Amino acid sequence: KTKRRLVMEYDKKRFREEFPHLAKELEDVEGVRVQIRGVRTCEIKDIDVVRLIRRCDREEQAIEIIEYLKKRGEISEEYASQILKQLKEKGLRSFGSKISWGFFEKEYRNNF
């Protein structure tokens, strides 16, 4: 089956009149800036402390994971302190939405 798409034609003047803010954004590419605050790799072998925390249901579980990784030397004392501070001040979901059962299987199914 062929997917149907809706196509609308506008001349620039009419588009600017009807959608002035959108037209400004599209035309003013120099003025558009997006700050990237973090980058995550998509490698299943790089499961870091944040991904483990996102699987937790309770803050106590997250604290246990942080302490365990710190004890093993997988995260530094400083990084552990930063994560614990964020956990206490902003809560468990400040690290991202909960990763539910089957997330990694769905995410990486085609990579194996």
Short mmCIF file of C-alpha atoms in Angstrom, two decimals:
data_model
loop_
_atom_site.label_atom_id
_atom_site.label_comp_id
_atom_site.label_asym_id
_atom_site.label_seq_id
_atom_site.Cartn_x
_atom_site.Cartn_y
_atom_site.Cartn_z
CA LYS A 1 0.00 0.00 0.00
CA THR A 2 1.06 3.53 -0.71
CA LYS A 3 0.93 5.94 2.20
CA ARG A 4 -1.11 9.05 1.55
CA ARG A 5 0.36 12.40 2.46
CA LEU A 6 -1.33 15.75 2.71
CA VAL A 7 0.46 18.38 0.69
CA MET A 8 -0.31 22.08 1.00
CA GLU A 9 1.27 24.80 -1.05
CA TYR A 10 1.84 28.29 0.28
CA ASP A 11 3.66 31.21 -1.20
CA LYS A 12 6.13 32.83 1.18
CA LYS A 13 4.14 36.02 1.66
CA ARG A 14 0.93 34.21 2.59
CA PHE A 15 2.82 31.82 4.88
CA ARG A 16 4.44 34.77 6.71
CA GLU A 17 1.03 36.42 7.13
CA GLU A 18 -0.70 33.32 8.47
CA PHE A 19 2.19 31.89 10.51
CA PRO A 20 4.47 34.81 11.42
CA HIS A 21 6.24 33.14 14.33
CA LEU A 22 6.83 29.86 12.52
CA ALA A 23 8.04 31.74 9.43
CA LYS A 24 10.49 33.70 11.58
CA GLU A 25 11.83 30.50 13.14
CA LEU A 26 12.25 28.83 9.77
CA GLU A 27 13.91 31.84 8.16
CA ASP A 28 16.11 32.82 11.10
CA VAL A 29 18.25 29.69 11.26
CA GLU A 30 21.18 31.68 12.70
CA GLY A 31 19.11 32.65 15.74
CA VAL A 32 17.98 29.14 16.58
CA ARG A 33 20.13 27.44 19.17
CA VAL A 34 19.56 24.22 21.00
CA GLN A 35 21.60 23.40 24.05
CA ILE A 36 22.57 19.75 24.39
CA ARG A 37 22.94 18.91 28.04
CA GLY A 38 23.90 15.30 27.73
CA VAL A 39 24.67 12.58 25.26
CA ARG A 40 24.05 8.90 25.79
CA THR A 41 25.45 6.12 23.68
CA CYS A 42 23.07 3.42 22.56
CA GLU A 43 25.34 0.50 23.24
CA ILE A 44 23.87 -2.22 25.42
CA LYS A 45 27.33 -2.92 26.84
CA ASP A 46 27.45 0.65 28.19
CA ILE A 47 24.73 0.27 30.81
CA ASP A 48 25.66 3.02 33.24
CA VAL A 49 24.48 3.99 36.70
CA VAL A 50 21.72 6.23 35.34
CA ARG A 51 20.18 3.40 33.30
CA LEU A 52 20.31 1.17 36.36
CA ILE A 53 18.67 3.86 38.49
CA ARG A 54 15.92 4.27 35.90
CA ARG A 55 14.92 0.62 36.51
CA CYS A 56 14.30 1.30 40.22
CA ASP A 57 10.88 1.64 41.81
CA ARG A 58 12.10 3.26 45.04
CA GLU A 59 14.87 5.66 46.05
CA GLU A 60 16.25 3.03 48.43
CA GLN A 61 16.97 0.74 45.48
CA ALA A 62 18.79 3.55 43.66
CA ILE A 63 20.90 4.32 46.74
CA GLU A 64 21.84 0.64 46.99
CA ILE A 65 22.97 0.59 43.35
CA ILE A 66 25.00 3.79 43.75
CA GLU A 67 26.73 2.49 46.88
CA TYR A 68 27.46 -0.86 45.23
CA LEU A 69 29.02 0.72 42.13
CA LYS A 70 31.03 3.12 44.29
CA LYS A 71 32.32 0.23 46.42
CA ARG A 72 33.40 -1.68 43.29
CA GLY A 73 35.16 1.41 41.94
CA GLU A 74 32.90 1.62 38.88
CA ILE A 75 31.94 5.19 39.77
CA SER A 76 33.99 7.76 41.66
CA GLU A 77 33.19 9.06 45.12
CA GLU A 78 32.56 12.51 43.60
CA TYR A 79 30.17 11.20 40.94
CA ALA A 80 28.33 9.09 43.53
CA SER A 81 27.88 12.21 45.68
CA GLN A 82 26.50 14.16 42.71
CA ILE A 83 24.02 11.41 41.88
CA LEU A 84 22.91 11.03 45.50
CA LYS A 85 22.41 14.79 45.76
CA GLN A 86 20.26 14.81 42.61
CA LEU A 87 18.30 11.83 43.90
CA LYS A 88 17.54 13.53 47.23
CA GLU A 89 16.80 16.98 45.78
CA LYS A 90 14.95 16.12 42.56
CA GLY A 91 13.76 12.57 43.03
CA LEU A 92 14.09 9.24 41.30
CA ARG A 93 12.45 10.26 38.01
CA SER A 94 14.82 13.20 37.54
CA PHE A 95 17.12 10.62 35.91
CA GLY A 96 14.49 9.80 33.29
CA SER A 97 11.34 7.77 32.97
CA LYS A 98 11.21 4.27 34.39
CA ILE A 99 12.76 1.59 32.21
CA SER A 100 10.31 -1.27 32.30
CA TRP A 101 10.82 -4.97 31.75
CA GLY A 102 11.73 -5.71 28.12
CA PHE A 103 13.08 -2.20 27.38
CA PHE A 104 16.56 -3.35 26.37
CA GLU A 105 15.22 -6.26 24.33
CA LYS A 106 12.97 -3.89 22.36
CA GLU A 107 15.62 -1.18 22.10
CA TYR A 108 18.42 -3.42 20.86
CA ARG A 109 16.55 -6.27 19.13
CA ASN A 110 18.05 -5.48 15.72
CA ASN A 111 21.61 -5.01 16.98
CA PHE A 112 22.34 -8.69 17.61
#
